[in-house]
PDB file of C-alpha atoms and ligand atoms in Angstrom:
ATOM      1  CA  MET A  16      -0.972   7.075 -21.412  1.00  0.00           C
ATOM      2  CA  VAL A  17      -1.892   6.174 -17.850  1.00  0.00           C
ATOM      3  CA  LYS A  18      -0.812   8.022 -14.735  1.00  0.00           C
ATOM      4  CA  LEU A  19      -1.197   6.046 -11.552  1.00  0.00           C
ATOM      5  CA  ARG A  20      -0.617   6.978  -7.956  1.00  0.00           C
ATOM      6  CA  ALA A  21       0.592   4.598  -5.305  1.00  0.00           C
ATOM      7  CA  LYS A  22       1.045   5.068  -1.634  1.00  0.00           C
ATOM      8  CA  CYS A  23       4.180   3.268  -0.526  1.00  0.00           C
ATOM      9  CA  VAL A  24       5.094   2.666   3.089  1.00  0.00           C
ATOM     10  CA  LEU A  25       8.713   2.272   4.154  1.00  0.00           C
ATOM     11  CA  ALA A  26       8.885  -0.423   6.805  1.00  0.00           C
ATOM     12  CA  GLY A  27      11.699  -2.017   8.742  1.00  0.00           C
ATOM     13  CA  ASP A  28      13.563  -1.928  12.024  1.00  0.00           C
ATOM     14  CA  PRO A  29      15.114   1.335  13.261  1.00  0.00           C
ATOM     15  CA  THR A  30      18.514   2.359  11.797  1.00  0.00           C
ATOM     16  CA  VAL A  31      18.378   0.097   8.712  1.00  0.00           C
ATOM     17  CA  GLY A  32      18.440   3.192   6.469  1.00  0.00           C
ATOM     18  CA  LYS A  33      14.796   3.850   5.547  1.00  0.00           C
ATOM     19  CA  SER A  34      15.099   7.624   5.828  1.00  0.00           C
ATOM     20  CA  ALA A  35      18.422   7.614   4.001  1.00  0.00           C
ATOM     21  CA  LEU A  36      16.776   5.762   1.089  1.00  0.00           C
ATOM     22  CA  ALA A  37      13.815   8.141   1.094  1.00  0.00           C
ATOM     23  CA  HIS A  38      16.154  11.107   0.837  1.00  0.00           C
ATOM     24  CA  VAL A  39      18.089   9.588  -2.059  1.00  0.00           C
ATOM     25  CA  PHE A  40      14.789   8.831  -3.781  1.00  0.00           C
ATOM     26  CA  ARG A  41      13.807  12.473  -3.433  1.00  0.00           C
ATOM     27  CA  SER A  42      17.124  13.854  -4.647  1.00  0.00           C
ATOM     28  CA  GLU A  43      16.837  11.825  -7.856  1.00  0.00           C
ATOM     29  CA  SER A  44      13.738  13.792  -8.823  1.00  0.00           C
ATOM     30  CA  ALA A  45      15.247  17.217  -8.401  1.00  0.00           C
ATOM     31  CA  HIS A  46      13.070  18.538 -11.214  1.00  0.00           C
ATOM     32  CA  PHE A  47       9.956  17.564  -9.324  1.00  0.00           C
ATOM     33  CA  PRO A  48      10.642  17.756  -5.628  1.00  0.00           C
ATOM     34  CA  LYS A  49       7.737  17.548  -3.253  1.00  0.00           C
ATOM     35  CA  ASN A  50       7.998  16.774   0.391  1.00  0.00           C
ATOM     36  CA  TYR A  51       5.229  17.014   2.925  1.00  0.00           C
ATOM     37  CA  THR A  52       5.344  16.516   6.642  1.00  0.00           C
ATOM     38  CA  LEU A  53       1.937  15.233   7.606  1.00  0.00           C
ATOM     39  CA  THR A  54       1.850  14.572  11.302  1.00  0.00           C
ATOM     40  CA  THR A  55       4.801  14.609  13.627  1.00  0.00           C
ATOM     41  CA  GLY A  56       7.308  12.105  12.431  1.00  0.00           C
ATOM     42  CA  VAL A  57       5.725  11.218   9.100  1.00  0.00           C
ATOM     43  CA  GLU A  58       7.319  12.542   5.942  1.00  0.00           C
ATOM     44  CA  VAL A  59       6.002  11.995   2.440  1.00  0.00           C
ATOM     45  CA  PHE A  60       8.234  12.039  -0.621  1.00  0.00           C
ATOM     46  CA  VAL A  61       6.647  12.144  -4.045  1.00  0.00           C
ATOM     47  CA  ASN A  62       8.349  10.972  -7.201  1.00  0.00           C
ATOM     48  CA  PRO A  63       6.961  10.063 -10.625  1.00  0.00           C
ATOM     49  CA  VAL A  64       8.499   6.849 -11.953  1.00  0.00           C
ATOM     50  CA  PRO A  65       8.186   6.190 -15.711  1.00  0.00           C
ATOM     51  CA  ILE A  66       7.324   2.618 -16.698  1.00  0.00           C
ATOM     52  CA  PRO A  67       9.784   1.295 -19.302  1.00  0.00           C
ATOM     53  CA  ASP A  68       8.418   0.537 -22.805  1.00  0.00           C
ATOM     54  CA  THR A  69       5.196   2.455 -22.138  1.00  0.00           C
ATOM     55  CA  SER A  70       4.142   6.079 -21.884  1.00  0.00           C
ATOM     56  CA  ASP A  71       2.692   5.299 -18.448  1.00  0.00           C
ATOM     57  CA  SER A  72       4.017   6.424 -15.113  1.00  0.00           C
ATOM     58  CA  VAL A  73       3.429   5.741 -11.459  1.00  0.00           C
ATOM     59  CA  GLU A  74       3.660   8.580  -8.994  1.00  0.00           C
ATOM     60  CA  LEU A  75       4.995   7.062  -5.787  1.00  0.00           C
ATOM     61  CA  PHE A  76       4.024   8.697  -2.504  1.00  0.00           C
ATOM     62  CA  LEU A  77       6.657   7.408  -0.162  1.00  0.00           C
ATOM     63  CA  PHE A  78       5.721   7.482   3.530  1.00  0.00           C
ATOM     64  CA  ASP A  79       8.598   7.554   5.961  1.00  0.00           C
ATOM     65  CA  SER A  80       7.951   7.458   9.680  1.00  0.00           C
ATOM     66  CA  SER A  81      10.506   8.077  12.366  1.00  0.00           C
ATOM     67  CA  GLY A  82       8.415   6.452  15.067  1.00  0.00           C
ATOM     68  CA  LYS A  83       7.069   3.021  15.798  1.00  0.00           C
ATOM     69  CA  GLU A  84       3.518   4.185  15.189  1.00  0.00           C
ATOM     70  CA  ILE A  85       3.834   3.974  11.441  1.00  0.00           C
ATOM     71  CA  PHE A  86       0.849   1.695  10.876  1.00  0.00           C
ATOM     72  CA  TYR A  87      -1.230   3.556  13.382  1.00  0.00           C
ATOM     73  CA  ASP A  88      -0.439   6.740  11.460  1.00  0.00           C
ATOM     74  CA  MET A  89      -1.474   5.031   8.251  1.00  0.00           C
ATOM     75  CA  VAL A  90      -4.874   4.225   9.687  1.00  0.00           C
ATOM     76  CA  GLU A  91      -5.243   7.715  11.053  1.00  0.00           C
ATOM     77  CA  SER A  92      -4.176   9.449   7.894  1.00  0.00           C
ATOM     78  CA  GLN A  93      -6.659  10.364   5.236  1.00  0.00           C
ATOM     79  CA  TRP A  94      -4.927   8.163   2.704  1.00  0.00           C
ATOM     80  CA  GLU A  95      -7.185   5.395   1.638  1.00  0.00           C
ATOM     81  CA  LEU A  96      -4.777   2.517   1.222  1.00  0.00           C
ATOM     82  CA  ALA A  97      -1.167   1.597   0.897  1.00  0.00           C
ATOM     83  CA  GLY A  98      -0.651   0.012  -2.508  1.00  0.00           C
ATOM     84  CA  ALA A  99       2.991  -0.748  -1.962  1.00  0.00           C
ATOM     85  CA  VAL A 100       5.416  -1.584   0.791  1.00  0.00           C
ATOM     86  CA  CYS A 101       9.163  -1.177   0.743  1.00  0.00           C
ATOM     87  CA  LEU A 102      10.648  -3.520   3.372  1.00  0.00           C
ATOM     88  CA  VAL A 103      14.141  -2.492   4.361  1.00  0.00           C
ATOM     89  CA  TYR A 104      16.738  -4.385   6.376  1.00  0.00           C
ATOM     90  CA  ASP A 105      20.458  -3.978   6.993  1.00  0.00           C
ATOM     91  CA  ILE A 106      22.626  -6.733   5.443  1.00  0.00           C
ATOM     92  CA  THR A 107      24.946  -6.601   8.483  1.00  0.00           C
ATOM     93  CA  ASN A 108      22.072  -7.101  10.937  1.00  0.00           C
ATOM     94  CA  GLU A 109      20.313 -10.466  10.866  1.00  0.00           C
ATOM     95  CA  THR A 110      17.700  -9.393  13.399  1.00  0.00           C
ATOM     96  CA  SER A 111      16.536  -6.662  11.043  1.00  0.00           C
ATOM     97  CA  PHE A 112      16.160  -9.297   8.289  1.00  0.00           C
ATOM     98  CA  ASN A 113      14.123 -11.591  10.548  1.00  0.00           C
ATOM     99  CA  SER A 114      11.866  -8.678  11.489  1.00  0.00           C
ATOM    100  CA  CYS A 115      10.770  -8.303   7.863  1.00  0.00           C
ATOM    101  CA  THR A 116       8.260 -11.142   8.340  1.00  0.00           C
ATOM    102  CA  LYS A 117       6.562  -9.115  11.049  1.00  0.00           C
ATOM    103  CA  TRP A 118       6.648  -5.874   9.048  1.00  0.00           C
ATOM    104  CA  LEU A 119       5.172  -7.577   6.012  1.00  0.00           C
ATOM    105  CA  GLU A 120       2.375  -9.124   8.079  1.00  0.00           C
ATOM    106  CA  ARG A 121       1.476  -5.737   9.482  1.00  0.00           C
ATOM    107  CA  ALA A 122       1.516  -4.095   6.073  1.00  0.00           C
ATOM    108  CA  ARG A 123      -0.707  -6.833   4.654  1.00  0.00           C
ATOM    109  CA  ALA A 124      -3.123  -6.501   7.539  1.00  0.00           C
ATOM    110  CA  GLN A 125      -3.593  -2.826   6.661  1.00  0.00           C
ATOM    111  CA  ALA A 126      -3.928  -3.271   2.912  1.00  0.00           C
ATOM    112  CA  PRO A 127      -7.512  -3.898   1.834  1.00  0.00           C
ATOM    113  CA  SER A 128      -8.247  -7.054  -0.179  1.00  0.00           C
ATOM    114  CA  ASN A 129      -4.678  -8.219  -0.755  1.00  0.00           C
ATOM    115  CA  GLN A 130      -3.905  -5.446  -3.221  1.00  0.00           C
ATOM    116  CA  LEU A 131      -0.364  -4.855  -2.059  1.00  0.00           C
ATOM    117  CA  VAL A 132       2.852  -4.972  -4.021  1.00  0.00           C
ATOM    118  CA  GLY A 133       6.183  -5.053  -2.269  1.00  0.00           C
ATOM    119  CA  VAL A 134       9.916  -5.100  -2.525  1.00  0.00           C
ATOM    120  CA  LEU A 135      12.581  -6.284  -0.090  1.00  0.00           C
ATOM    121  CA  VAL A 136      15.666  -4.079   0.169  1.00  0.00           C
ATOM    122  CA  GLY A 137      18.959  -5.193   1.696  1.00  0.00           C
ATOM    123  CA  ASN A 138      20.670  -1.894   2.485  1.00  0.00           C
ATOM    124  CA  LYS A 139      24.264  -0.965   3.451  1.00  0.00           C
ATOM    125  CA  THR A 140      26.081  -2.960   0.752  1.00  0.00           C
ATOM    126  CA  ASP A 141      29.073  -0.664   1.338  1.00  0.00           C
ATOM    127  CA  LEU A 142      29.520  -2.685   4.563  1.00  0.00           C
ATOM    128  CA  ALA A 143      29.607  -6.009   2.686  1.00  0.00           C
ATOM    129  CA  CYS A 144      32.656  -7.113   4.686  1.00  0.00           C
ATOM    130  CA  ARG A 145      30.350  -7.274   7.733  1.00  0.00           C
ATOM    131  CA  ARG A 146      27.502  -9.009   5.924  1.00  0.00           C
ATOM    132  CA  THR A 147      25.520 -11.529   7.994  1.00  0.00           C
ATOM    133  CA  VAL A 148      22.613 -12.125   5.603  1.00  0.00           C
ATOM    134  CA  GLU A 149      23.490 -13.843   2.325  1.00  0.00           C
ATOM    135  CA  TYR A 150      22.065 -12.525  -0.925  1.00  0.00           C
ATOM    136  CA  THR A 151      20.478 -15.861  -1.881  1.00  0.00           C
ATOM    137  CA  GLN A 152      18.906 -16.306   1.567  1.00  0.00           C
ATOM    138  CA  ALA A 153      17.193 -12.923   1.295  1.00  0.00           C
ATOM    139  CA  GLN A 154      16.238 -13.435  -2.321  1.00  0.00           C
ATOM    140  CA  GLU A 155      14.660 -16.811  -1.617  1.00  0.00           C
ATOM    141  CA  TRP A 156      12.596 -15.458   1.241  1.00  0.00           C
ATOM    142  CA  ALA A 157      11.500 -12.481  -0.884  1.00  0.00           C
ATOM    143  CA  ALA A 158      10.474 -14.780  -3.744  1.00  0.00           C
ATOM    144  CA  SER A 159       8.500 -16.987  -1.348  1.00  0.00           C
ATOM    145  CA  GLN A 160       6.536 -13.871  -0.360  1.00  0.00           C
ATOM    146  CA  GLY A 161       6.029 -12.644  -3.923  1.00  0.00           C
ATOM    147  CA  LEU A 162       8.467  -9.765  -3.475  1.00  0.00           C
ATOM    148  CA  GLU A 163      11.328  -8.644  -5.641  1.00  0.00           C
ATOM    149  CA  TYR A 164      14.718  -8.276  -3.995  1.00  0.00           C
ATOM    150  CA  CYS A 165      17.308  -5.511  -4.396  1.00  0.00           C
ATOM    151  CA  GLU A 166      20.428  -4.506  -2.548  1.00  0.00           C
ATOM    152  CA  THR A 167      21.385  -0.876  -2.091  1.00  0.00           C
ATOM    153  CA  SER A 168      23.786   1.464  -0.425  1.00  0.00           C
ATOM    154  CA  ALA A 169      22.014   4.673   0.501  1.00  0.00           C
ATOM    155  CA  LYS A 170      25.338   5.975   1.742  1.00  0.00           C
ATOM    156  CA  GLU A 171      27.096   5.458  -1.606  1.00  0.00           C
ATOM    157  CA  MET A 172      23.840   6.123  -3.516  1.00  0.00           C
ATOM    158  CA  GLU A 173      24.207   2.752  -5.182  1.00  0.00           C
ATOM    159  CA  ASN A 174      21.248   1.070  -6.846  1.00  0.00           C
ATOM    160  CA  CYS A 175      18.828   3.220  -4.820  1.00  0.00           C
ATOM    161  CA  ASP A 176      16.336   3.738  -7.629  1.00  0.00           C
ATOM    162  CA  ALA A 177      15.988  -0.028  -8.217  1.00  0.00           C
ATOM    163  CA  PRO A 178      13.496  -0.709  -5.396  1.00  0.00           C
ATOM    164  CA  PHE A 179      11.257   2.154  -6.454  1.00  0.00           C
ATOM    165  CA  GLN A 180      11.352   1.184 -10.119  1.00  0.00           C
ATOM    166  CA  SER A 181      10.533  -2.362  -9.144  1.00  0.00           C
ATOM    167  CA  LEU A 182       7.587  -1.215  -7.022  1.00  0.00           C
ATOM    168  CA  ALA A 183       6.282   1.086  -9.748  1.00  0.00           C
ATOM    169  CA  ARG A 184       6.440  -1.732 -12.321  1.00  0.00           C
ATOM    170  CA  ALA A 185       4.695  -4.169  -9.967  1.00  0.00           C
ATOM    171  CA  PHE A 186       1.984  -1.639  -9.189  1.00  0.00           C
ATOM    172  CA  HIS A 187       1.502  -0.915 -12.895  1.00  0.00           C
ATOM    173  CA  ARG A 188       1.260  -4.663 -13.610  1.00  0.00           C
ATOM    174  CA  MET A 189      -1.357  -5.059 -10.899  1.00  0.00           C
ATOM    175  CA  TYR A 190      -3.336  -2.177 -12.403  1.00  0.00           C
ATOM    176  CA  GLN A 191      -3.177  -3.757 -15.871  1.00  0.00           C
ATOM    177  CA  GLU A 192      -4.313  -7.134 -14.551  1.00  0.00           C
ATOM    178  CA  LYS A 193      -7.198  -5.477 -12.756  1.00  0.00           C
ATOM    179  CA  SER A 194      -8.328  -3.531 -15.799  1.00  0.00           C
ATOM    180  CA  GLU A 195      -8.086  -6.657 -17.971  1.00  0.00           C
ATOM    181  CA  HIS A 196     -10.209  -8.469 -15.443  1.00  0.00           C
ATOM    182  CA  ILE A 197     -12.792  -5.694 -15.489  1.00  0.00           C
ATOM    183  CA  GLN A 198     -12.856  -5.733 -19.292  1.00  0.00           C
ATOM    184  CA  SER A 199     -13.346  -9.484 -19.267  1.00  0.00           C
ATOM    185  CA  ILE A 200     -16.458  -9.278 -17.088  1.00  0.00           C
ATOM    186  CA  VAL A 201     -18.260  -6.381 -18.809  1.00  0.00           C
TER     187      VAL A 201
HETATM  188  P1  GDP B   9      16.060   4.520   9.638  1.00  0.00           P
HETATM  189  O1  GDP B   9      15.927   4.522  11.125  1.00  0.00           O
HETATM  190  O2  GDP B   9      15.713   3.165   9.079  1.00  0.00           O
HETATM  191  O3  GDP B   9      15.297   5.623   8.966  1.00  0.00           O
HETATM  192  O4  GDP B   9      17.615   4.699   9.315  1.00  0.00           O
HETATM  193  P2  GDP B   9      18.406   6.033   8.882  1.00  0.00           P
HETATM  194  O5  GDP B   9      18.138   6.362   7.457  1.00  0.00           O
HETATM  195  O6  GDP B   9      18.120   7.095   9.869  1.00  0.00           O
HETATM  196  O7  GDP B   9      19.903   5.531   8.996  1.00  0.00           O
HETATM  197  C1  GDP B   9      20.434   5.038  10.224  1.00  0.00           C
HETATM  198  C2  GDP B   9      21.956   5.122  10.207  1.00  0.00           C
HETATM  199  O8  GDP B   9      22.486   4.260   9.199  1.00  0.00           O
HETATM  200  C3  GDP B   9      22.459   6.518   9.902  1.00  0.00           C
HETATM  201  O9  GDP B   9      23.604   6.747  10.667  1.00  0.00           O
HETATM  202  C4  GDP B   9      22.808   6.450   8.428  1.00  0.00           C
HETATM  203  O10 GDP B   9      23.828   7.334   8.070  1.00  0.00           O
HETATM  204  C5  GDP B   9      23.270   5.018   8.292  1.00  0.00           C
HETATM  205  N1  GDP B   9      23.048   4.478   6.930  1.00  0.00           N
HETATM  206  C6  GDP B   9      21.919   4.531   6.182  1.00  0.00           C
HETATM  207  N2  GDP B   9      22.096   3.929   5.001  1.00  0.00           N
HETATM  208  C7  GDP B   9      23.371   3.466   4.987  1.00  0.00           C
HETATM  209  C8  GDP B   9      24.170   2.743   4.035  1.00  0.00           C
HETATM  210  O11 GDP B   9      23.744   2.396   2.928  1.00  0.00           O
HETATM  211  N3  GDP B   9      25.447   2.432   4.415  1.00  0.00           N
HETATM  212  C9  GDP B   9      25.968   2.798   5.629  1.00  0.00           C
HETATM  213  N4  GDP B   9      27.234   2.453   5.899  1.00  0.00           N
HETATM  214  N5  GDP B   9      25.254   3.476   6.531  1.00  0.00           N
HETATM  215  C10 GDP B   9      23.969   3.810   6.225  1.00  0.00           C
HETATM  216 MG1   MG B  10      14.000   7.025   9.740  1.00  0.00          MG
END
C-alpha cells in the first residue's frame, strides 16, 4: 500500500471555472475536507484519490489562485514542486483554449526535470449549444502534449472527478516507473 502526495496547480485563463472545479472537488471528499488559504489569493484543497485495482492512493493538493501571480506564488511557496497541472479552458471560449499552450509552457518551466503530469479540462459542457472548440480538436492537442482530456460542467457537477482521477492515476504511474527504474539500477 503506497500513499503518495502530489501538488497540482490549476491553470487557465480567468473565468473558465477553475475555482468552481476546485470547490466541486472539495465537496466530493466531505469525509475528509481540508482547505488552507496560504497567501492572499491562493487556496489549497486536499483530497485523497484511490487508485483503481490497487490499495494505493494519491493525496492531491490542489492549488487555486485567484490572481495572475500563480506561478510566482508557486516559486515563493514552500512547496517543493508541482507534480501535476490541471489546465482548464471554457469550451465556449476559443481564446481560453489557445491560452493553454502558454499555461502549459509556464507549468513545465516551473517543474523540475520534466516530472510533470497533466490533464486538459474543457469546462462548461452545460453550454454546449455555444461550443466553439470541438471535442476532437481539444483531444488531439492534449494527446500531442501527453495529456489526457476530459470535459466537465462544474455548474451541473458533471464528470468533475474525472480530471482528478486521471491526474492521480498518471502521477501513480510516474511513481511506479520511477521506482522500477531505481530497482533496475541497484
Ligand atoms: P476561474 O476564474 O477560472 O476560477 O472561474 P470561476 O470558477 O470563478 O468561474 C467563473 C464564472 O463561470 C462564474 O460565474 C461561474 O459560476 C461560471 N462557471 C464555472 N463553471 C461553470 C460551468 O461548468 N458552467 C457554467 N455555465 N458556468 C460555469
Ligand atoms: Mg478562480
